[in-house]
Coordinates of C-alpha atoms and ligand atoms in Angstrom, one line a residue:
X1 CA 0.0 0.0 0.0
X2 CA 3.0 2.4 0.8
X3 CA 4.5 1.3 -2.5
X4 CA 1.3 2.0 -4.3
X5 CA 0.6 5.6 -2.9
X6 CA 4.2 6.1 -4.2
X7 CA 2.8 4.8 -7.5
X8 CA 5.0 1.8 -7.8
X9 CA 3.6 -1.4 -9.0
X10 CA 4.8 -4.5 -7.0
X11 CA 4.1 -8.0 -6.4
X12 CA 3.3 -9.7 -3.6
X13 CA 4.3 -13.5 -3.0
X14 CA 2.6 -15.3 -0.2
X15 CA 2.7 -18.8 0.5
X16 CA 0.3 -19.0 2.7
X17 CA -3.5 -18.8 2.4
X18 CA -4.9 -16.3 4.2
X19 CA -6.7 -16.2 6.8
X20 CA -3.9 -18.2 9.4
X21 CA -3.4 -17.6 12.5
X22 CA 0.1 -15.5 12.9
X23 CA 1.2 -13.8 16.7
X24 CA 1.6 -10.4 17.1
X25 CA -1.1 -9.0 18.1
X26 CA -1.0 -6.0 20.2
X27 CA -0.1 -2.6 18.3
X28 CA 1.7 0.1 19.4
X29 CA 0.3 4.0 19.1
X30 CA 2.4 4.8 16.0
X31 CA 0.9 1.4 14.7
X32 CA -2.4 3.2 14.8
X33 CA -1.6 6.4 13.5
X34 CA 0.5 4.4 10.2
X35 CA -3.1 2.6 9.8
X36 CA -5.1 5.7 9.8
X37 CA -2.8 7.5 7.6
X38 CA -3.1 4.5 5.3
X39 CA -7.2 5.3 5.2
X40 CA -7.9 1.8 7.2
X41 CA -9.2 3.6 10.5
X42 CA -13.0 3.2 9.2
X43 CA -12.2 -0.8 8.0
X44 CA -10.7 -1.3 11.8
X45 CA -13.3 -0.1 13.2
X46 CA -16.1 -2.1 11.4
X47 CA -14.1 -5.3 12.2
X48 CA -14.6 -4.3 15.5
X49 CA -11.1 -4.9 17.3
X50 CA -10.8 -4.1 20.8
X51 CA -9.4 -0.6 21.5
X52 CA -6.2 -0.4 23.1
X53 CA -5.5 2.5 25.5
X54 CA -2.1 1.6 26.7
X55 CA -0.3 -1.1 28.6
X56 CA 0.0 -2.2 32.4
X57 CA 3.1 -3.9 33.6
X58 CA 2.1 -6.0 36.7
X59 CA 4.9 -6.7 39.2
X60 CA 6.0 -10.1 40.8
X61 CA 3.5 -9.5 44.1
X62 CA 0.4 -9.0 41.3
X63 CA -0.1 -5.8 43.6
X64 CA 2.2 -3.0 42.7
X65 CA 1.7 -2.0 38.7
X66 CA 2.5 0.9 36.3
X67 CA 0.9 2.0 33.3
X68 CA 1.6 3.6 29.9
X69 CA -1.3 5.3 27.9
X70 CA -1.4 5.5 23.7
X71 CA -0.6 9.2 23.3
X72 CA 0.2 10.8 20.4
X73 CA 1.7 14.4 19.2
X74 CA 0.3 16.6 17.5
X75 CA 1.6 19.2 15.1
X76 CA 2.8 21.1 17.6
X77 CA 4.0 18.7 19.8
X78 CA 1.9 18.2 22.1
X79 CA 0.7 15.1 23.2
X80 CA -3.1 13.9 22.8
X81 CA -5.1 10.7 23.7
X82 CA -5.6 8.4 21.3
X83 CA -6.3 4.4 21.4
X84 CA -4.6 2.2 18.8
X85 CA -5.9 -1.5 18.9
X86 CA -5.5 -5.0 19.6
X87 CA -6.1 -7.3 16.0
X88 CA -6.4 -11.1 15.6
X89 CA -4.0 -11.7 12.8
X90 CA -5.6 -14.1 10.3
X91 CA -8.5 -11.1 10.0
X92 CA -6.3 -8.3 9.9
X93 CA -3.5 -9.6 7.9
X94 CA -6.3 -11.0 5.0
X95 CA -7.9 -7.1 5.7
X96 CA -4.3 -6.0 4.9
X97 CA -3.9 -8.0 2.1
X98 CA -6.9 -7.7 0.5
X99 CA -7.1 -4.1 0.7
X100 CA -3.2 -4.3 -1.0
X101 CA -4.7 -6.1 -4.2
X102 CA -7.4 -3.6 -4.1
X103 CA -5.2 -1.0 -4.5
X104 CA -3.3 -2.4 -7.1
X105 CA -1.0 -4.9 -6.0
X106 CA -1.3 -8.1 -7.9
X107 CA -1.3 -11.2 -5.6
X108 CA 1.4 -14.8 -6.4
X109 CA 0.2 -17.4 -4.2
X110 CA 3.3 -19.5 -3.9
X111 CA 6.5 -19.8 -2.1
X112 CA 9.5 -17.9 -2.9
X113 CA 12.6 -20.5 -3.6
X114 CA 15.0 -19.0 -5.6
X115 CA 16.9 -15.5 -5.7
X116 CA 17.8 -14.3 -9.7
X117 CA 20.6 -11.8 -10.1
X118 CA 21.4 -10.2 -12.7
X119 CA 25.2 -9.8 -14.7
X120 CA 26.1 -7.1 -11.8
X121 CA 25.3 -9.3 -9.0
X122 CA 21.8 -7.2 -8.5
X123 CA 19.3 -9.2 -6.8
X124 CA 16.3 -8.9 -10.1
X125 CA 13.7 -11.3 -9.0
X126 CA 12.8 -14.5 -7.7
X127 CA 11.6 -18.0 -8.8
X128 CA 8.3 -19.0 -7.3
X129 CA 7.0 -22.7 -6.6
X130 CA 3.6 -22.6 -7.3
X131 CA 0.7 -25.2 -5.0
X132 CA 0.4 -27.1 -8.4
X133 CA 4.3 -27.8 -8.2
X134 CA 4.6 -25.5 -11.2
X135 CA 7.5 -22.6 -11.3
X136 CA 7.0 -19.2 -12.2
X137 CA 10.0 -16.3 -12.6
X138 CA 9.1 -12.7 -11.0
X139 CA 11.3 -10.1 -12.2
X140 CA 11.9 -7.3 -10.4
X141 CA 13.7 -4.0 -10.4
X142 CA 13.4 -4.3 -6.6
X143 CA 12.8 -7.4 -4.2
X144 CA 11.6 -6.5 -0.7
X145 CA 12.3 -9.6 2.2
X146 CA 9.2 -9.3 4.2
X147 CA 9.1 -13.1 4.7
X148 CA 9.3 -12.5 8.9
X149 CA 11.2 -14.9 10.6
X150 CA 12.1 -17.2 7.9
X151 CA 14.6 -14.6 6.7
X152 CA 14.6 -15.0 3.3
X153 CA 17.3 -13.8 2.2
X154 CA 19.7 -14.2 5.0
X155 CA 19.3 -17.9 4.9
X156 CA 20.5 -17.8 1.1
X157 CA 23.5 -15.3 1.8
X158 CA 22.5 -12.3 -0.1
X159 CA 22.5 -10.8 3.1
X160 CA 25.2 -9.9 5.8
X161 CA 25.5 -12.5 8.4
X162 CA 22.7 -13.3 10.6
X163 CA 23.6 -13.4 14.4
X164 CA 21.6 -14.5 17.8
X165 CA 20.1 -11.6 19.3
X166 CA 20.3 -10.5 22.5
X167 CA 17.0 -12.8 23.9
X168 CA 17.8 -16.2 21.7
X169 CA 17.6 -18.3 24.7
X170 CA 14.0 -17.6 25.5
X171 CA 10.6 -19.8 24.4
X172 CA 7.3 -18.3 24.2
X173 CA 4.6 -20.7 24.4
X174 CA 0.9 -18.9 23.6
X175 CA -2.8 -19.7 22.9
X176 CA -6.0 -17.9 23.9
X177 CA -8.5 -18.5 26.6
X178 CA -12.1 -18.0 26.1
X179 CA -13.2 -16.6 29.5
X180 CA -11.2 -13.7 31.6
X181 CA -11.8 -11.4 34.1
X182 CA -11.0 -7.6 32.6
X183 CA -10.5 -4.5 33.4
X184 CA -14.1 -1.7 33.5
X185 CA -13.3 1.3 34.1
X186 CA -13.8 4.9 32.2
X187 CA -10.1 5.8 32.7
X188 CA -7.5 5.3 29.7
X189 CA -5.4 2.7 33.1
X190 CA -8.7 0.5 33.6
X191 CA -9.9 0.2 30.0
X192 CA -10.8 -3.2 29.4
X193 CA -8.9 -4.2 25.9
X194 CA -6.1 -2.7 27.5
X195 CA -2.4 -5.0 27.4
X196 CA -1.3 -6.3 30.6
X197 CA 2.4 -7.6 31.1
X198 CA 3.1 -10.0 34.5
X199 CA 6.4 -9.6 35.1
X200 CA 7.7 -12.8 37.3
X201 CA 11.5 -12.5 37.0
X202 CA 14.2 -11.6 34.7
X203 CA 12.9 -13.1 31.4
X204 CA 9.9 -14.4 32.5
X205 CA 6.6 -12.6 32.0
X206 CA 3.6 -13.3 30.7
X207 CA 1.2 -11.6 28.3
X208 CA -2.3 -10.7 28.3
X209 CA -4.2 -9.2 25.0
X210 CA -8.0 -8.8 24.4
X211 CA -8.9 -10.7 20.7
X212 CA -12.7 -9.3 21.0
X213 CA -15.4 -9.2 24.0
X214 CA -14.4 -13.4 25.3
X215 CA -11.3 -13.8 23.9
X216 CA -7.7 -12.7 25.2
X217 CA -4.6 -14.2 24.0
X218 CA -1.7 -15.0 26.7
X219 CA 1.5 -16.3 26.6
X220 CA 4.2 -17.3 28.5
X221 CA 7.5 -16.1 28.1
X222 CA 10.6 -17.9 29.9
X223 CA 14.6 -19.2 29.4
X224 CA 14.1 -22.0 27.4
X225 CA 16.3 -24.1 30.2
X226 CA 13.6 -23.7 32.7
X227 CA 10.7 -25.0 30.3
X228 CA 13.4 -28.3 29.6
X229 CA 13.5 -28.9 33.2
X230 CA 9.8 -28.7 33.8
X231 CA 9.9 -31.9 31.4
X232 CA 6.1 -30.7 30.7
X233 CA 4.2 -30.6 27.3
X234 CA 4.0 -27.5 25.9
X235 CA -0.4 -27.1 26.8
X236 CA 0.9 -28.2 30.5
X237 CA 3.6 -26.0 30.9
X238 CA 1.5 -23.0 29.4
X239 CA -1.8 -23.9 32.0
X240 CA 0.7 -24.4 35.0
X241 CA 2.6 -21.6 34.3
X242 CA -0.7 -19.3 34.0
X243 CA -1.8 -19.9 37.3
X244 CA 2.1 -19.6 39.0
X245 CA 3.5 -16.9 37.3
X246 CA 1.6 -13.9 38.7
X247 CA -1.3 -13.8 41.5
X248 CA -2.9 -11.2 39.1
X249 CA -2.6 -13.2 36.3
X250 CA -4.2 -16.2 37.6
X251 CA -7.1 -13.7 39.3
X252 CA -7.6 -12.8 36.1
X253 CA -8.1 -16.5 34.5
X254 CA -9.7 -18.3 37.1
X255 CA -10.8 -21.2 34.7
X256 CA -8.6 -21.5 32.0
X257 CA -10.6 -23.2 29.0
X258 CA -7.9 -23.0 26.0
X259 CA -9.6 -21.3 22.6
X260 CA -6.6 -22.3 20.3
X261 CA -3.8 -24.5 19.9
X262 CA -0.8 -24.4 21.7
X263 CA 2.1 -22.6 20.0
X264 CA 6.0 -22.3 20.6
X265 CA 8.4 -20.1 19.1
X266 CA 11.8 -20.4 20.3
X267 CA 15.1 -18.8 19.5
X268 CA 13.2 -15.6 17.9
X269 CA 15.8 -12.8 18.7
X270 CA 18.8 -12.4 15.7
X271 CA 19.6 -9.8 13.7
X272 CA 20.6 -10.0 10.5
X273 CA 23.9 -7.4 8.8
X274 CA 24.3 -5.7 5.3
X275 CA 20.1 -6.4 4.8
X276 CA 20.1 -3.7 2.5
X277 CA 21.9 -3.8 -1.0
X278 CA 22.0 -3.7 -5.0
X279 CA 18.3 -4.8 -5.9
X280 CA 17.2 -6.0 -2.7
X281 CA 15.7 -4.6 0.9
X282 CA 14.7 -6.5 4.2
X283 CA 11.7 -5.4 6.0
X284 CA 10.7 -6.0 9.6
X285 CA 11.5 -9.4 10.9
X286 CA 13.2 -10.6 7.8
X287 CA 16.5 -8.7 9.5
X288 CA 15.9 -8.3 13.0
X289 CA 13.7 -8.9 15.9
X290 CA 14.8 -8.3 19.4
X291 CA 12.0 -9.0 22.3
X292 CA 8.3 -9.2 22.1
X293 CA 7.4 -7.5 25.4
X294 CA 6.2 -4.2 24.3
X295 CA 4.5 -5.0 21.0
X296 CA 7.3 -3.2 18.5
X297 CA 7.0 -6.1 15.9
X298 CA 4.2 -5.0 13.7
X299 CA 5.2 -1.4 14.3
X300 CA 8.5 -2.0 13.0
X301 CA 7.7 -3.8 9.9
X302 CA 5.0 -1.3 8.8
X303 CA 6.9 1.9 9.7
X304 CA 9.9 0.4 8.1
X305 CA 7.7 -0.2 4.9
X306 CA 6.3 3.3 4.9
X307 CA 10.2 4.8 5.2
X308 CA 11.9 2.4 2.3
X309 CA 8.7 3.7 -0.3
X310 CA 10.1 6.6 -1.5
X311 CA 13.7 5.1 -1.2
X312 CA 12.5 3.0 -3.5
X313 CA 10.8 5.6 -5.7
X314 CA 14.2 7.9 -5.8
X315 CA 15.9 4.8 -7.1
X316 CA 13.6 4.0 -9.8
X317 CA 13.9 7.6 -11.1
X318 CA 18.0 6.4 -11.1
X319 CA 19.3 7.4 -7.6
X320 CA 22.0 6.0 -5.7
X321 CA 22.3 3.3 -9.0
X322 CA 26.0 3.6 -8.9
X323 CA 26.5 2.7 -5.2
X324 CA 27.6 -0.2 -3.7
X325 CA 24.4 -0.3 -1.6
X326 CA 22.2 2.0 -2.8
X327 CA 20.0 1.7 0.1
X328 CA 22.6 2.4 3.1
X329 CA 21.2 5.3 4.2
X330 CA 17.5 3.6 4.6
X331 CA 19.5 0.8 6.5
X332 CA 21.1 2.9 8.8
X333 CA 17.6 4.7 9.6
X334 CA 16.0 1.1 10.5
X335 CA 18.5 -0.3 12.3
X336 CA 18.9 3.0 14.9
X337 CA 15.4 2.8 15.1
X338 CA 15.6 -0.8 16.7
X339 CA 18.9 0.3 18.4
X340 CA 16.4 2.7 20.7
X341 CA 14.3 -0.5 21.3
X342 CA 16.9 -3.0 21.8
X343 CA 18.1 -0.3 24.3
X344 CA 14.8 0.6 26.4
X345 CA 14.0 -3.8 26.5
X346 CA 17.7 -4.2 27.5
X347 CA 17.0 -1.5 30.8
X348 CA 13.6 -3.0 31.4
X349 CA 15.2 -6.8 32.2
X350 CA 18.7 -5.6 33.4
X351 CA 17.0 -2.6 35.9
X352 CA 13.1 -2.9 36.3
X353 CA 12.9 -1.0 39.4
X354 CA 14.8 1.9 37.3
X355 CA 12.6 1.8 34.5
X356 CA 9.6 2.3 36.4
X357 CA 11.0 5.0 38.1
X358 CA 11.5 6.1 34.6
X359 CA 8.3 5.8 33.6
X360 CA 6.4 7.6 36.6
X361 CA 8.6 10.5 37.2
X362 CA 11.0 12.8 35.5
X363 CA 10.8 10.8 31.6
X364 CA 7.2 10.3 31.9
X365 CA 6.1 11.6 28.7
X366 CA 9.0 10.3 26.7
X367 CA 8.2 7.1 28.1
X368 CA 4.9 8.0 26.7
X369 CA 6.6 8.2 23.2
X370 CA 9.3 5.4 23.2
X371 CA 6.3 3.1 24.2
X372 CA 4.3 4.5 21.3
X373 CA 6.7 4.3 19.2
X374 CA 8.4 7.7 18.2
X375 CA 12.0 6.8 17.4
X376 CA 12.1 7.6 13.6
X377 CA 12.1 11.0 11.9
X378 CA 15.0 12.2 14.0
X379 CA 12.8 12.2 16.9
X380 CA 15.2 12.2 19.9
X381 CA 13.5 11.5 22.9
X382 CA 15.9 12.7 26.1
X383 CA 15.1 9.2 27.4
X384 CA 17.2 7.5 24.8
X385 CA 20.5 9.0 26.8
X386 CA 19.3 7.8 29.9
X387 CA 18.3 4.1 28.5
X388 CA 22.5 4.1 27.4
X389 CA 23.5 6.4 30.4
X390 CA 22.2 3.7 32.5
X391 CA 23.6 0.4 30.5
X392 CA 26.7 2.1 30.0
X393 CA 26.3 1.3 26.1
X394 CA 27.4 3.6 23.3
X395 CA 26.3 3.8 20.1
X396 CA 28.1 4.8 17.3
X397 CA 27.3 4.3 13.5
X398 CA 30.3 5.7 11.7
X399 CA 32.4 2.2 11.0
X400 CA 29.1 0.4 8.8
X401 CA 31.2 -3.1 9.4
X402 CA 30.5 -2.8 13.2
X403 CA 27.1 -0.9 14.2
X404 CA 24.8 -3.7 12.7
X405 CA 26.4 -6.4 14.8
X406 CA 24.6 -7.4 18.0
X407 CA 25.5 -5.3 21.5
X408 CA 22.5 -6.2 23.5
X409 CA 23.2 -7.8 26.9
X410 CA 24.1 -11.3 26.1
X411 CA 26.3 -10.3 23.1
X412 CA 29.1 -12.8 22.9
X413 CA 31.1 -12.0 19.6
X414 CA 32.5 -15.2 19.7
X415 CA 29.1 -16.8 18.3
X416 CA 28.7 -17.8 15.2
X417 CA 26.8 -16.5 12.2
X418 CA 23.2 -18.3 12.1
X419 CA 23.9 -19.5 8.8
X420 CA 26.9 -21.6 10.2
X421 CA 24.9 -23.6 12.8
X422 CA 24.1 -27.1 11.3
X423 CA 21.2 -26.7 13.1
X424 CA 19.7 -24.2 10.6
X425 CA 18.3 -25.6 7.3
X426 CA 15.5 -24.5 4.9
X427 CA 12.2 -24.9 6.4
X428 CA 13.4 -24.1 10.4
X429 CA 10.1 -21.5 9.7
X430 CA 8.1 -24.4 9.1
X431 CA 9.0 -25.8 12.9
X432 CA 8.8 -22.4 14.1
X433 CA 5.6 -21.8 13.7
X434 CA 4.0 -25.7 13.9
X435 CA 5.8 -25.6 17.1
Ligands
LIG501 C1 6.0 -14.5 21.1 C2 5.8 -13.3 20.2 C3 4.8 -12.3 20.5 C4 4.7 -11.2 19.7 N1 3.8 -10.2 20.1 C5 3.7 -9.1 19.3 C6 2.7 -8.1 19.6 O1 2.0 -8.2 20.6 N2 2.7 -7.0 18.8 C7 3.5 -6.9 17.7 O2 3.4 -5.9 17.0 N3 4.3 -7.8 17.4 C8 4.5 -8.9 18.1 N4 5.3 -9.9 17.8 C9 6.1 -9.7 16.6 C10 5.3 -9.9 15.3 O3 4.8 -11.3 15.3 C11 6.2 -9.7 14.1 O4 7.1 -8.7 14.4 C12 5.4 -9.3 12.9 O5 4.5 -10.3 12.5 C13 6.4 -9.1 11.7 O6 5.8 -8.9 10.6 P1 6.5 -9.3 9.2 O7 5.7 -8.7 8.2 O8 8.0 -8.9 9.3 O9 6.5 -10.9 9.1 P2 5.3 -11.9 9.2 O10 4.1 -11.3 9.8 O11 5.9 -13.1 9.9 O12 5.0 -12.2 7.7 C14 5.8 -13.0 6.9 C15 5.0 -13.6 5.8 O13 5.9 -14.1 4.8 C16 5.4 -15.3 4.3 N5 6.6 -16.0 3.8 C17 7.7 -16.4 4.5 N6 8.6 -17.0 3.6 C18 8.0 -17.0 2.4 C19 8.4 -17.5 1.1 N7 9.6 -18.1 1.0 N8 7.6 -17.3 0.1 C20 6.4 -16.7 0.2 N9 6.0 -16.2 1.4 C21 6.8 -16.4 2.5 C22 4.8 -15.9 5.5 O14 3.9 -16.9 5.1 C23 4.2 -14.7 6.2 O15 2.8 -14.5 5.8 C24 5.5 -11.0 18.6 C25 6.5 -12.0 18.2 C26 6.6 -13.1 19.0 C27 7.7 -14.1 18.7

């Protein structure tokens, strides 16, 4: 859609039929405002998803809690109320989609195998496998990754390496209950599709999202040693873990009747180097996804599509055609955005008690706009500082061959590239998401 306001045709190859049930489901304020810029505000609110008005981080007693509202700035700067919203993914991804072709986009339905370059070593299009087993070549002056964590492009090398993150040791395992005990207030605090966050210890929360008036979705969140040595399944360990993790949390779920499968995804923090180049752009999880706790992921991806459209215009119309990587600049953008992220997660785990400090006094309102989202566009939030003050962590993005490699607070540069690890073969997405 950003392409196509650009007036850019594209292609979109999808090999899965939609609607499926994807995570991600809670968005962040900026999330909300890139929707309604796109002209979707009216579609989201005839599908009815619940209305997020911020997010409540629960501590390890259930009692003490603090709270960040959806704000946003206006054109003078000054902050306003708004609500963004909670979405099941196999409806809004098929609204997405739909509403893509709609406006022009013409639709492959079939998985993505093979990278063509052309005599200069551009990437110029792909080779699709079709469901009928057929094959089918896209050309393209431009291919943009947005395969999420099956890294597309990474796992065939046009890429830089891709490395562990900073959280690759954790395991999320997730579903949805049916019955819940919410929030009813008129305050943004006690609005009842409102996120809540149990916090248990370091690395081990939980997550609590409103689907629609019955349904929330929660998962658990934990190092993946501790779910080995429970030696449970993956629907025990999630119902157990439900009730022990937090007194709220199991206040708030006192029967526990399961309204989806059991998922897991494990290992789902990496970052991938060089995801920019001649022909070819990563977007959103395809390069990088650090931590799911505050709901960046879908924020990310869509922002990061809305900044790379007129890149990509500007290098149709012949700019930046002679570089080495004519898309450097747009890479450097994306990655100190998730920099600020990586940054503000690392504090939360490695100094909670600080970051809620943070968020109720002095930084309050640039909490407000970290939380929300406002990292791009050369928006430097004064909390930023403080986030690397406190970490002792600089940043610095003159040496292009160093900032894109992992600092967060398990970095180890001894590991190895992803790509290296027998472990890793085509199809891990497959296992990812099956669980
Ligand atoms: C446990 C957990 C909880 C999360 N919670 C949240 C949350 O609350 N809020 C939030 O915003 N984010 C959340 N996220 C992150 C969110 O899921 C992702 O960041 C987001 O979906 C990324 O979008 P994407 O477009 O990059 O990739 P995806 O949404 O994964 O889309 C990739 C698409 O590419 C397709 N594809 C892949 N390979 C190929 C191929 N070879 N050929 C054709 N098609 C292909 C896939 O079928 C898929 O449809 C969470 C993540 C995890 C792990």
């Amino acid at each position: 859609m950003f392409l196509a306001r650009e007036g850019i045709r594209s292609v979109i190859v999808e090999k899965q039929t939609f609607p499926r049930y994807h995570i991600g489901e809670s968005l962040t304020g900026e999330c909300g405002r890139l929707l309604r810029e796109l002209g979707l505000e009216a579609r989201m609110l005839a599908m009815g998803f619940p209305q997020k008005r911020g997010v409540k981080v629960y501590g390890p007693d259930g009692i003490g809690s603090w709270f960040v509202p959806v704000k946003l700035r206006d054109e003078k700067g000054e902050l306003y109320d708004q609500f963004t919203w909670q979405v099941r993914r196999s409806e809004f991804d098929k609204m997405l989609l739909d509403e893509a072709v709609a406006r022009g986009a013409a639709l492959v339905h079939g998985q993505a195998t093979k990278i063509l370059t052309n005599s200069e070593g551009a990437v110029s299009g792909l080779v699709v496998r079709l469901a009928d087993g057929d094959e089918l070549t896209v050309e393209a002056e431009v291919v943009l990754d947005c395969s999420g964590q099956a890294t597309f492009l990474a796992q065939r090398e046009m890429t830089g390496p891709k490395y562990l993150g900073s959280y690759d040791k954790q395991i999320a395992i997730f579903s949805q209950v049916a019955h819940s005990i919410r929030d009813d207030g008129d305050t943004a605090d006690l609005c009842r599709d409102n996120t809540l966050i149990f916090y248990r210890s370091k690395f081990h929360w939980s997550w609590f999202i409103p689907l629609d008036k019955d349904v929330v979705s929660v998962g658990v969140v934990a190092p993946a040693a501790y779910y080995l040595d429970k030696k449970e399944s993956k629907q025990d360990f999630l119902i157990r873990e439900l009730h022990a993790l937090n007194p709220e949390l199991k206040r708030r779920l006192p029967d526990i009747e399961l309204a989806e499968d059991v998922h897991v995804i494990p290992n789902y923090s990496f970052q991938v180097k060089g995801f920019c180049g001649k022909g070819f752009m990563c977007i959103g999880d395809s390069h990088r996804f650090v931590d799911p706790i505050f709901s960046f992921g879908l924020y990310v991806a869509m922002k990061e599509a809305q900044l790379a459209a007129p890149v990509i215009k500007g290098y149709l119309q012949g700019d930046g055609r002679d570089l080495a990587n004519p898309f450097a600049a747009h890479q450097l953008t994306c990655e100190k955005g998730i920099d600020i992220l990586e940054d503000m997660i690392d504090l939360f785990w490695e100094q909670p008690f600080a970051f809620a400090l943070l968020v109720h006094r002095k930084y309050t309102e640039y909490m407000v706009d970290t939380f929300a989202g406002r990292i791009y566009d050369g928006y430097a939030s004064p909390a930023i500082a403080v986030f690397r003050n406190m970490l002792k962590r600089e940043r610095t993005y003159d040496d292009v061959s160093l900032y894109s490699v992992p600092i967060g607070s398990r970095y180890n540069p001894e590991r190895a590239p992803l790509w290296q690890a027998d472990s890793l073969v085509e199809g891990t997405e497959e296992w990812i998401y099956s669980g």
